[in-house]
Amino acid sequence: MKNIYLIISREYLERVRKKSFIVVTLLMPLFMIAIMVAPSLMMLYGTSDQKQVVVVDHSAMVAESLSATPEVSFIIERGMSKDEACAVYNEQSGVFGVLYIGRDIEACDSVQLITNSSSSMVLEQSITAQIESIVEREKLRAYNIDNLEEILAEVETNIELSTYINDGTGDETSMESTSSGMSYILGIILGMLLYMVIIIYGQMVLTSVVEEKASRVIDVMVTSCSPFELMMGKILGIAAVALTQIAIWAALIIVASKMLIPMLFTPELAATNDMMMTTVMGTLGDTGYIALLFTYVALFMLGGFLLYASLYAASGSAVDSVQDGQQFNTIIMLPIILAIIVMMSVFNDPNSPIAFWSSIIPFTSPIVMIARIPFGIATWEIILSLVLLYASFVVTTWLAAKIFRVGIFMHGKRPSWGELWQWLRMK
């Protein structure tokens, strides 16, 4: 243990003293908070200027019923063709574009928006929604229903869905409020965070082993410690760097949630009644929830890193350069890439069979499970996933140590898969 401790200290101090480590550690929490808060802030402050659109309506059905919105206002031109309107209202005219509506409004290409500058999805959806609503109303009028406008006004309903976790009481004051949108954002951020940690620090293990093997430093080090002690020291030392970074991020975000979030959540924002913004601010302001999330992140990050770092260490010991290790790294990367793909399906249904089993299987569980946790996963699933993850680390470390103890002394030739199998079988 003394030798392992010395190697851990060397690997740890060598990396935490770097300026790049300090800069990334301090900036990442701000980046994470910005990502979570940005969508609502962009919706609140990111609205563009109202655009003017000239309407040429040959159907005589739509133009008079169009109403201005924050995105667009309308200028109606009567007795003008599409070509004439495009010639008159060109880029120099100052209007955004021409909305042409043909005689048969439901025919293909009967509704066209000819713009003088790039359009946006929000603008197009706003115009399309209005036209659809107007056409639907005109079709209803054909049925000669009395007081149609009053009836439509009375039946128009807007529903705002609030979701809670059932605690058996039915009392909303005691039940925990949830938001699938907020869970989605947290899942994406935490899943990608673990992906980056495993990839970046795993590659760090491989690079460290390859460089020391190429410079023959390892040949000297193994005279004072065993290959297994050397491998474990490197893995645990770099794992300690990753854990330090996660701990600092957690502390900074918890402090920010207490100090920065109340400053951002101004009365103006509260007055907008934006449910998403309210949920985001409420979640970021819950220090207990943030601390619990980072505890899970640390546990799954450590388990996932230890699992993959042992494989990266074995890969690095078997080659003489990082480039030579790509054939092995591709195999190591496949489960991680698969986990990212499955993570995207988690947001459609966090309790689907593929999401459940991918969060239990150790090679994909760190990323997939951490993406599921914000949706409110049962505690027994999290515990089972962690137990299997750390048990798999023990097995992969034992196998990787067999390759490592032989590979660090091999130079000049990249081993084949058959040779790696022989190294595993050596006693």
Coordinates of C-alpha atoms in Angstrom, one line a residue:
M1 CA 0.0 0.0 0.0
K2 CA 2.9 2.3 0.6
N3 CA 4.1 2.0 -3.0
I4 CA 0.5 2.5 -4.3
Y5 CA 0.2 5.6 -2.1
L6 CA 3.4 7.1 -3.5
I7 CA 2.3 6.5 -7.1
I8 CA -1.2 8.0 -6.3
S9 CA 0.5 11.1 -4.8
R10 CA 2.7 11.6 -7.9
E11 CA -0.1 11.2 -10.4
Y12 CA -2.5 13.4 -8.4
L13 CA -0.1 16.3 -7.6
E14 CA 1.3 16.3 -11.2
R15 CA -2.2 17.0 -12.6
V16 CA -3.9 19.3 -10.0
R17 CA -1.0 21.7 -10.1
K18 CA -1.6 22.4 -13.8
K19 CA -3.2 25.7 -14.8
S20 CA -5.5 24.0 -17.2
F21 CA -7.0 21.9 -14.3
I22 CA -7.6 25.0 -12.2
V23 CA -9.2 27.0 -15.1
V24 CA -11.5 24.2 -16.2
T25 CA -12.5 23.4 -12.6
L26 CA -13.5 27.0 -11.9
L27 CA -15.3 27.7 -15.2
M28 CA -17.3 24.4 -15.6
P29 CA -19.9 25.2 -12.8
L30 CA -20.6 28.5 -14.4
F31 CA -21.0 26.8 -17.8
M32 CA -23.4 24.2 -16.3
I33 CA -25.6 26.8 -14.6
A34 CA -25.6 28.8 -17.8
I35 CA -26.8 25.8 -19.8
M36 CA -29.7 25.1 -17.4
V37 CA -30.8 28.7 -17.1
A38 CA -30.2 29.7 -20.7
P39 CA -33.3 28.3 -22.3
S40 CA -35.7 30.3 -20.2
L41 CA -33.6 33.4 -20.3
M42 CA -33.4 33.2 -24.1
M43 CA -37.2 32.8 -24.3
L44 CA -37.6 35.8 -22.0
Y45 CA -35.0 38.2 -23.5
G46 CA -34.2 36.7 -26.8
T47 CA -37.3 37.8 -28.7
S48 CA -36.5 39.5 -32.1
D49 CA -38.1 42.6 -33.5
Q50 CA -41.6 42.4 -35.0
K51 CA -41.4 41.7 -38.7
Q52 CA -43.7 43.2 -41.3
V53 CA -45.2 40.8 -43.9
V54 CA -47.2 41.8 -46.9
V55 CA -50.2 39.6 -47.6
V56 CA -51.5 38.8 -51.1
D57 CA -54.6 36.8 -50.5
H58 CA -56.3 35.4 -53.7
S59 CA -58.6 33.1 -51.6
A60 CA -60.3 36.1 -50.0
M61 CA -60.6 34.1 -46.9
V62 CA -57.5 34.6 -44.7
A63 CA -56.0 38.1 -45.0
E64 CA -58.8 40.0 -43.1
S65 CA -58.6 37.6 -40.2
L66 CA -54.9 37.7 -39.7
S67 CA -53.8 39.4 -36.5
A68 CA -50.5 40.8 -35.4
T69 CA -48.3 38.9 -32.9
P70 CA -45.0 39.7 -31.2
E71 CA -43.2 38.0 -34.1
V72 CA -45.1 39.5 -37.1
S73 CA -47.5 42.2 -38.3
F74 CA -49.3 42.1 -41.6
I75 CA -49.9 44.6 -44.5
I76 CA -52.7 43.6 -46.8
E77 CA -52.4 44.3 -50.5
R78 CA -55.5 44.0 -52.6
G79 CA -55.5 43.6 -56.4
M80 CA -51.8 42.8 -56.6
S81 CA -50.3 39.6 -58.0
K82 CA -47.5 37.6 -56.4
D83 CA -44.9 38.8 -58.9
E84 CA -45.9 42.4 -58.5
A85 CA -45.8 42.2 -54.7
C86 CA -42.3 40.6 -54.8
A87 CA -41.1 43.3 -57.2
V88 CA -42.4 46.2 -55.1
Y89 CA -41.7 44.8 -51.6
N90 CA -38.1 43.8 -52.2
E91 CA -35.1 44.0 -49.8
Q92 CA -34.9 47.8 -50.1
S93 CA -38.6 48.2 -49.1
G94 CA -37.8 47.4 -45.5
V95 CA -40.5 44.7 -45.1
F96 CA -39.6 41.1 -44.2
G97 CA -41.4 39.4 -47.0
V98 CA -44.5 38.5 -48.9
L99 CA -47.1 36.0 -47.8
Y100 CA -48.9 34.6 -50.9
I101 CA -52.2 32.7 -50.5
G102 CA -53.6 31.1 -53.7
R103 CA -57.3 30.6 -54.6
D104 CA -57.4 27.0 -53.5
I105 CA -55.8 27.3 -50.1
E106 CA -55.5 23.6 -49.5
A107 CA -53.6 22.9 -52.8
C108 CA -49.9 22.2 -52.9
D109 CA -47.8 25.3 -52.8
S110 CA -50.9 27.5 -52.5
V111 CA -49.5 29.2 -49.4
Q112 CA -46.0 30.6 -49.8
L113 CA -43.8 32.9 -47.7
I114 CA -41.2 34.8 -49.9
T115 CA -38.7 36.5 -47.6
N116 CA -36.1 39.2 -48.1
S117 CA -33.9 37.7 -45.3
S118 CA -33.6 34.4 -43.5
S119 CA -36.7 33.2 -41.8
S120 CA -37.2 31.4 -38.4
M121 CA -39.1 28.4 -37.3
V122 CA -41.0 30.4 -34.7
L123 CA -42.2 33.0 -37.3
E124 CA -43.3 30.3 -39.7
Q125 CA -45.1 28.3 -37.1
S126 CA -46.9 31.5 -35.9
I127 CA -48.1 32.3 -39.5
T128 CA -49.1 28.7 -40.2
A129 CA -51.0 28.3 -36.9
Q130 CA -53.1 31.5 -37.7
I131 CA -53.9 30.3 -41.3
E132 CA -54.9 26.9 -40.1
S133 CA -57.2 28.4 -37.4
I134 CA -58.8 30.8 -39.9
V135 CA -59.4 28.0 -42.4
E136 CA -60.9 25.7 -39.8
R137 CA -63.3 28.5 -38.6
E138 CA -64.4 29.2 -42.2
K139 CA -65.1 25.5 -42.7
L140 CA -67.2 25.5 -39.5
R141 CA -69.2 28.5 -40.7
A142 CA -70.3 26.4 -43.7
Y143 CA -72.4 24.4 -41.3
N144 CA -74.4 27.5 -40.4
I145 CA -74.1 27.2 -36.7
D146 CA -75.6 30.0 -34.8
N147 CA -73.3 32.1 -32.5
L148 CA -70.3 30.2 -33.8
E149 CA -67.8 32.8 -32.6
E150 CA -69.2 32.9 -29.1
I151 CA -69.2 29.1 -29.0
L152 CA -65.6 28.9 -30.1
A153 CA -64.6 31.5 -27.6
E154 CA -66.3 29.7 -24.8
V155 CA -64.8 26.2 -25.6
E156 CA -61.3 27.5 -26.1
T157 CA -59.2 26.1 -23.2
N158 CA -55.5 26.3 -22.2
I159 CA -54.2 23.7 -19.8
E160 CA -51.1 24.1 -17.7
L161 CA -50.0 20.6 -16.5
S162 CA -48.3 20.4 -13.1
T163 CA -46.7 17.1 -12.1
Y164 CA -45.9 15.7 -8.7
I165 CA -44.5 12.5 -7.2
N166 CA -47.1 10.5 -5.4
D167 CA -46.4 10.1 -1.7
G168 CA -49.6 8.4 -0.8
T169 CA -51.3 11.5 0.7
G170 CA -52.7 13.2 -2.4
D171 CA -51.8 16.5 -0.8
E172 CA -50.0 18.7 -3.3
T173 CA -48.4 20.7 -0.5
S174 CA -46.5 17.6 0.7
M175 CA -45.8 16.0 -2.7
E176 CA -42.6 16.8 -4.6
S177 CA -43.1 18.9 -7.7
T178 CA -41.4 17.5 -10.8
S179 CA -40.8 18.7 -14.4
S180 CA -39.9 16.4 -17.3
G181 CA -38.2 19.4 -19.0
M182 CA -36.0 20.1 -16.1
S183 CA -35.2 16.3 -15.7
Y184 CA -34.3 16.3 -19.4
I185 CA -31.9 19.2 -19.0
L186 CA -30.3 17.7 -15.9
G187 CA -30.1 14.2 -17.5
I188 CA -28.3 15.6 -20.6
I189 CA -25.8 17.7 -18.6
L190 CA -25.0 14.9 -16.1
G191 CA -24.8 12.2 -18.7
M192 CA -22.5 14.2 -20.9
L193 CA -20.4 15.2 -17.8
L194 CA -19.8 11.5 -17.0
Y195 CA -19.1 10.8 -20.7
M196 CA -16.4 13.5 -20.8
V197 CA -14.9 12.5 -17.4
I198 CA -14.6 8.8 -18.5
I199 CA -13.1 9.7 -21.9
I200 CA -10.8 12.4 -20.8
Y201 CA -9.4 10.8 -17.7
G202 CA -9.4 7.3 -19.2
Q203 CA -7.3 8.6 -22.1
M204 CA -5.1 10.3 -19.5
V205 CA -4.3 6.9 -18.0
L206 CA -3.5 5.4 -21.4
T207 CA -1.2 8.3 -22.3
S208 CA 0.6 8.2 -19.0
V209 CA 1.3 4.5 -19.3
V210 CA 2.4 4.8 -23.0
E211 CA 4.7 7.7 -22.3
E212 CA 6.4 6.1 -19.3
K213 CA 6.7 2.8 -21.2
A214 CA 8.3 4.5 -24.3
S215 CA 10.8 6.4 -22.1
R216 CA 11.5 3.2 -20.1
V217 CA 10.6 4.9 -16.9
I218 CA 8.3 2.0 -16.1
D219 CA 11.3 -0.4 -16.3
V220 CA 12.9 1.5 -13.5
M221 CA 9.7 1.9 -11.4
V222 CA 8.9 -1.9 -11.4
T223 CA 12.2 -2.5 -9.7
S224 CA 10.6 -0.9 -6.6
C225 CA 7.0 -2.0 -7.0
S226 CA 4.9 -4.7 -8.7
P227 CA 3.1 -4.1 -12.0
F228 CA -0.2 -4.4 -10.2
E229 CA 0.8 -1.7 -7.7
L230 CA 1.9 0.5 -10.6
M231 CA -1.3 0.1 -12.5
M232 CA -3.5 0.6 -9.4
G233 CA -1.5 3.7 -8.3
K234 CA -2.0 5.3 -11.7
I235 CA -5.7 4.5 -11.9
L236 CA -6.5 5.7 -8.3
G237 CA -4.3 8.8 -8.6
I238 CA -6.1 10.0 -11.7
A239 CA -9.4 9.0 -10.2
A240 CA -8.6 11.2 -7.2
V241 CA -8.0 14.1 -9.7
A242 CA -11.5 13.5 -11.2
L243 CA -13.1 13.3 -7.8
T244 CA -11.4 16.5 -6.7
Q245 CA -12.8 18.2 -9.7
I246 CA -16.3 16.9 -9.1
A247 CA -16.2 17.9 -5.4
I248 CA -15.1 21.4 -6.3
W249 CA -17.8 21.7 -8.9
A250 CA -20.4 20.5 -6.4
A251 CA -19.3 23.0 -3.8
L252 CA -19.3 25.9 -6.3
I253 CA -22.7 25.1 -7.7
I254 CA -24.2 24.7 -4.2
V255 CA -22.8 28.1 -3.2
A256 CA -24.1 29.6 -6.5
S257 CA -27.5 28.1 -5.9
K258 CA -27.7 30.0 -2.6
M259 CA -26.2 33.3 -3.8
L260 CA -26.5 33.6 -7.6
I261 CA -29.9 32.1 -8.3
P262 CA -31.9 34.6 -6.1
M263 CA -30.2 37.4 -8.0
L264 CA -31.2 35.9 -11.3
F265 CA -34.8 35.1 -10.3
T266 CA -35.9 38.7 -10.3
P267 CA -39.5 39.9 -9.8
E268 CA -39.7 40.5 -13.5
L269 CA -38.9 36.8 -14.2
A270 CA -41.4 35.7 -11.6
A271 CA -44.1 37.8 -13.1
T272 CA -43.8 36.0 -16.4
N273 CA -45.3 32.8 -14.7
D274 CA -42.9 30.8 -16.9
M275 CA -43.3 27.3 -15.3
M276 CA -40.0 26.1 -16.8
M277 CA -38.1 29.0 -15.4
T278 CA -39.7 28.6 -12.0
T279 CA -38.8 24.9 -12.0
V280 CA -35.2 25.6 -13.0
M281 CA -34.8 28.2 -10.4
G282 CA -36.5 26.0 -7.7
T283 CA -34.3 23.0 -8.6
L284 CA -31.0 25.0 -8.6
G285 CA -32.0 26.6 -5.3
D286 CA -32.5 23.2 -3.6
T287 CA -29.1 22.6 -2.2
G288 CA -30.0 19.3 -0.7
Y289 CA -31.1 18.0 -4.1
I290 CA -28.0 19.4 -5.9
A291 CA -25.8 17.7 -3.2
L292 CA -27.6 14.4 -3.7
L293 CA -27.2 14.6 -7.4
F294 CA -23.5 15.3 -7.2
T295 CA -23.1 12.4 -4.7
Y296 CA -24.6 10.1 -7.3
V297 CA -22.4 11.7 -10.0
A298 CA -19.3 11.0 -7.9
L299 CA -20.2 7.4 -7.2
F300 CA -21.0 6.5 -10.8
M301 CA -18.1 8.6 -12.1
L302 CA -15.7 6.8 -9.8
G303 CA -17.1 3.3 -10.7
G304 CA -17.3 4.0 -14.4
F305 CA -13.8 5.6 -14.5
L306 CA -12.2 2.7 -12.5
L307 CA -13.9 0.2 -14.8
Y308 CA -12.7 1.8 -18.0
A309 CA -9.4 3.1 -16.7
S310 CA -8.3 -0.5 -16.0
L311 CA -9.0 -1.3 -19.7
Y312 CA -7.2 1.9 -20.8
A313 CA -4.2 0.9 -18.7
A314 CA -4.1 -2.5 -20.2
S315 CA -4.4 -1.0 -23.7
G316 CA -1.6 1.4 -23.0
S317 CA 0.7 -1.3 -21.6
A318 CA 0.3 -3.4 -24.8
V319 CA 1.4 -0.7 -27.3
D320 CA 4.4 1.7 -27.8
S321 CA 2.4 4.7 -28.9
V322 CA -1.1 6.2 -28.5
Q323 CA -1.7 5.7 -32.2
D324 CA -1.0 2.0 -31.9
G325 CA -3.6 1.7 -29.2
Q326 CA -6.4 2.9 -31.4
Q327 CA -7.4 -0.7 -32.4
F328 CA -8.0 -1.5 -28.7
N329 CA -9.5 1.9 -27.9
T330 CA -12.2 1.5 -30.5
I331 CA -13.4 -1.6 -28.7
I332 CA -13.3 0.2 -25.3
M333 CA -15.2 3.1 -26.8
L334 CA -18.1 1.1 -28.2
P335 CA -20.0 0.6 -24.9
I336 CA -19.5 4.3 -24.1
I337 CA -20.9 5.4 -27.4
L338 CA -23.8 2.9 -27.0
A339 CA -24.5 4.4 -23.6
I340 CA -24.8 7.9 -25.2
I341 CA -27.2 6.6 -27.8
V342 CA -29.4 4.9 -25.2
M343 CA -29.2 8.0 -23.0
M344 CA -31.1 9.9 -25.7
S345 CA -33.9 7.3 -25.6
V346 CA -34.1 7.6 -21.8
F347 CA -35.8 11.0 -22.2
N348 CA -38.7 9.5 -24.2
D349 CA -39.3 6.9 -21.4
P350 CA -36.9 6.7 -18.5
N351 CA -38.5 3.4 -17.4
S352 CA -38.4 1.5 -20.7
P353 CA -36.8 -2.0 -20.8
I354 CA -33.8 -0.7 -22.8
A355 CA -33.3 2.2 -20.4
F356 CA -33.6 -0.1 -17.3
W357 CA -31.2 -2.8 -18.5
S358 CA -28.7 -0.3 -19.9
S359 CA -28.6 1.4 -16.5
I360 CA -27.9 -2.0 -14.8
I361 CA -25.2 -3.4 -17.3
P362 CA -21.9 -2.1 -15.9
F363 CA -20.4 -1.0 -19.2
T364 CA -23.3 1.4 -19.9
S365 CA -24.7 2.0 -16.5
P366 CA -22.7 5.1 -15.3
I367 CA -23.9 7.3 -18.2
V368 CA -27.5 5.9 -18.6
M369 CA -28.3 5.7 -14.9
I370 CA -27.1 9.2 -14.1
A371 CA -29.4 10.4 -17.0
R372 CA -32.3 8.5 -15.4
I373 CA -31.8 9.7 -11.8
P374 CA -33.3 13.2 -12.3
F375 CA -36.6 11.5 -13.4
G376 CA -37.0 9.9 -10.0
I377 CA -35.7 6.4 -10.2
A378 CA -36.3 3.8 -7.4
T379 CA -33.4 3.6 -4.9
W380 CA -33.0 -0.1 -5.3
E381 CA -32.2 0.3 -9.0
I382 CA -29.5 2.8 -8.2
I383 CA -28.0 0.5 -5.5
L384 CA -28.1 -2.6 -7.7
S385 CA -26.5 -0.6 -10.5
L386 CA -23.7 0.6 -8.2
V387 CA -23.0 -2.9 -6.8
L388 CA -22.7 -4.5 -10.2
L389 CA -20.6 -1.6 -11.4
Y390 CA -18.0 -1.9 -8.6
A391 CA -18.1 -5.7 -8.8
S392 CA -17.3 -5.5 -12.5
F393 CA -14.4 -3.1 -11.7
V394 CA -12.8 -5.8 -9.6
V395 CA -13.1 -8.4 -12.4
T396 CA -11.8 -6.1 -15.1
T397 CA -8.9 -4.9 -12.9
W398 CA -7.9 -8.5 -12.3
L399 CA -8.0 -9.2 -16.1
A400 CA -6.3 -5.9 -17.0
A401 CA -3.5 -6.6 -14.5
K402 CA -2.7 -9.8 -16.3
I403 CA -2.2 -7.9 -19.6
F404 CA -0.4 -5.0 -17.9
R405 CA 2.2 -7.1 -16.1
V406 CA 3.3 -8.6 -19.5
G407 CA 2.6 -5.7 -21.8
I408 CA 4.8 -3.1 -20.0
F409 CA 7.9 -5.2 -20.9
M410 CA 7.0 -5.7 -24.5
H411 CA 8.5 -3.3 -27.1
G412 CA 8.6 -2.9 -30.9
K413 CA 5.5 -4.9 -31.8
R414 CA 1.8 -4.3 -31.4
P415 CA 0.3 -7.5 -30.0
S416 CA -2.6 -9.3 -31.8
W417 CA -5.8 -10.4 -30.1
G418 CA -4.5 -13.9 -29.9
E419 CA -1.4 -12.7 -28.0
L420 CA -3.5 -10.8 -25.6
W421 CA -5.5 -13.9 -24.9
Q422 CA -2.3 -15.8 -24.2
W423 CA -1.2 -13.1 -21.7
L424 CA -4.6 -13.5 -19.9
R425 CA -4.0 -17.2 -19.5
M426 CA -0.5 -16.9 -18.2
K427 CA -0.1 -17.6 -14.5

